[in-house]
Amino acid sequence: MSVVGIDLGFQSCYVAVARAGGIETVANEYSDRSTPACISFGPKNRSIGAAAKNQIISNAKNTLQGFKRFHGRAYTDPFVQAEKPGLACELVELPTGSAGIKVMYLEEERNFTIEQVSGMLLTKLKETAESAMKKPVVDCVVSVPCFFTDAERRSVMDATQIAGLNCLRLINETTAVALAYGIYKQDLPAPEEKPRIVVFVDLGHSAYQVSVCAFNKGKLKVLATAFDPLVGGRKFDDVLVNYFVEEFGKKYKLDIKSKIRPLLRLAQECEKLKKLMSANASELPLNIECFMNDIDVSGSMNRGHFEEMCDSLLSRIEAPLRSVLEQAKLKKEDIYAVEVVGGATRIPAVKERIMRYFGKEVSTTLNADEAVARGCALQCAILSPAFKVREFSITDLVPYPISLKWNSPAEEGLSDCEVFPKNHAAPFSKVLTFYRKEPFTLDAYYSAPKELPYPDPSLGQFHVQKVVPQADGSSSKVKVKVRVNVHGIFSVSSASLVEIHKTEEGEEPMETDQTVKDEEKMQVDQEEPKQEESQPAQTESKPSADEMETSQATPKEKKTDQPPQAKKAKVKTSTVDLPIDHYPPWQIGRDTLNLFVENEGKMIMQDKLEKERNDAKNAVEEYVYEMRDKLSCVYEKFVNEDDRNSLMLKLEDTENWLYEDGEDQPKQVYIDKITDLKNLGQPIQMRYQEYVDRPKAFDELGKQIQLYMKVIHAFKNKEEAYDHLDPADMEKVEKCINEAMEWMNNKMNLQMKQNLTVDPVVKTKDIQAKTKELTSTCNPIVSKPKPKVEPPKEEQQAGEQNGPVENNTDGQGPQAAEQSPNTGTSEAEKKLPEMDIE
């Protein structure tokens, strides 16, 4: 079973796998562990990752990057509209209202959803993992920012399905980092002791996230999270870009923002400059040749000036740090350590602000780039039955408060209640009880829209179907189970109707119409077991130990509404599962998702065919260059002048054809072309190879002849080692040796007279066959073992009479241990049990 963790980043992605011995971040085909989150579309195929990044400038309008934050968002979303001007590709509104991307692919205009685009990137990461593990990859754990809403998480889940992955869990990036930190710690406090409090600061390319976690032995609990989704490494890049746009505009009279390609080139150079300034405080140059209108531009920047320009960004570092401590009700003195991860935390001013706030040095024990992927792989290993991992339970949280609202029969209006408050433990289930005579609808929404980095607080509607009154016409009791699952996605997971079967008459039904106050009354019996976190894959089907009951009648009202004898009535109850229709915003329908999966399969096949075609073309080009080079050096002696000129002309024609008519041909045309060339070049290559290999083969045959000749000589001198061999057999060996020697001398003489430009008289395989024939004839004869000499009968009988020394009855005589044949091992030793030594 594959165990894979994927850090699906805004700028770069990482893939970590669990192998015997630990977690490893795997490299892609460029031997780089970082894969750019880039996709480029061309007339023949797609390029994904590093190959796509190389086309950001040359194929700007069809190269996609920075699409991660568009998941689950409408085209009219303010965030999408704010990002639109900085994108080289064209954003479009899809029929569903969601944001899509328009590109030219296979020489036609195509619109792709964000789920499809992320699915393409995940396909590439899946291939990287499969290449490293040498086996298919299906199960994985994927990271998402902790501030992702329900719609964004559902969108990422759809993307994993399009890529053919089974996502066992969407894990928050800050939680993955905390897991990577805590699971290896051997000195964590015992479960009953005060937990160790650690703050994790993750400043990546697009967003800023902070979490505070409590660690005990084998246990991690996320206490609070805070974030600023608009602060990231790219915002620091933008500061530099805007500065140089203004400077170059004044200095060189260039309107850089009018054209996307110069702007993209400047962005790339500014990112490099930012990284250099993190390690160097001196003045650093920025030079770009042929930048725009064939003008070379140059500028400079130092760290001090850069930090001044970024002051507004740096001032936003402190707010999330303060927020997590306030939410968790902690003081700065309670913090054991502050771990920083994410590429942008390498900016010295960022580290300085964090240290200044907490009054302590920040810790960098984790790999800033790979910590999230490693945490994902660890979570996948925990979920996988194929790996035995140290027991470690993870309790995450709900980042935003979730409420439900419904039509209240009592008020003839809406009632609502908060089912999951902010920072409530997750995954978690609760059960609500309603009294209804007919189907009803629950509206789920985030009840703190101001905290939400997303314009729509709605989580969708849940329609509970097939609700009917009791047999006596009274309202039915409906139990509704609401859940935040391991992915952080909210759902009404099940609903059941409690049927009451009376055995005695006279019971009055409970009144349905109650006050809003009664409907909102809740009672939480107990916490859900923490063991659920260690087995999140099973949490969907496992009944929750926690119930939240929405009472419909107070005890006083029951006394007034029901006759006293109703309490003595015996009733039987049974439950009936009710269907639930769910309409989440921006959720892709099952049919559409299947179509996307099918389209992804077609695009993968198209990429494969194009790769094979390019490989065939490259093989022709490689053969032309290699053959032409070798004809002038190593093959020169093995081809006559006419043949060499003919082949050189053929190679030159092929090269010209490759860059003209052969630029874009089907795969078979290239295969036919290289076959024609090899028909001319193969004999020359064969003559050269024979020239190299033949002396070695003759040498091996000569060694075998010498070996058997020595045996013949020793036999004739009547040496003891060979005196048991049969003279007739030895004559056969001698005859075979003489024939082999005569054959070898004859072939060597003929080959010496042969011109190197023609095929050899004898080939290496013929010499090897002769060596094998000689060995198979002579070896059984000369290696015949010498017969064992039996002792005389008298001596043997005497030995049997004496026998081994018997055990002396008085315990003073010697004791001989019986030896097992050929081994020298005593019977006593043979009976010792085998022991595994670890």
mmCIF file of C-alpha atoms in Angstrom, residues 429 481 483 528-535 538-545:
data_model
loop_
_atom_site.group_PDB
_atom_site.id
_atom_site.type_symbol
_atom_site.label_atom_id
_atom_site.label_comp_id
_atom_site.label_asym_id
_atom_site.label_seq_id
_atom_site.Cartn_x
_atom_site.Cartn_y
_atom_site.Cartn_z
ATOM 1 C CA SER A 429 -20.359 14.603 15.586
ATOM 2 C CA LYS A 481 -26.577 13.829 13.102
ATOM 3 C CA ARG A 483 -20.625 16.293 11.654
ATOM 4 C CA GLU A 528 -16.574 12.393 21.703
ATOM 5 C CA PRO A 529 -13.840 9.818 22.308
ATOM 6 C CA LYS A 530 -10.398 11.051 21.414
ATOM 7 C CA GLN A 531 -9.541 7.655 19.920
ATOM 8 C CA GLU A 532 -11.494 8.726 16.899
ATOM 9 C CA GLU A 533 -8.595 10.868 15.776
ATOM 10 C CA SER A 534 -6.200 7.969 15.609
ATOM 11 C CA GLN A 535 -8.545 6.164 13.242
ATOM 12 C CA GLN A 538 -13.541 4.994 10.273
ATOM 13 C CA THR A 539 -15.172 8.058 11.778
ATOM 14 C CA GLU A 540 -17.862 8.402 9.152
ATOM 15 C CA SER A 541 -19.629 5.191 10.058
ATOM 16 C CA LYS A 542 -18.858 5.117 13.782
ATOM 17 C CA PRO A 543 -21.680 6.410 15.971
ATOM 18 C CA SER A 544 -20.833 9.447 17.985
ATOM 19 C CA ALA A 545 -20.683 9.301 21.733
#
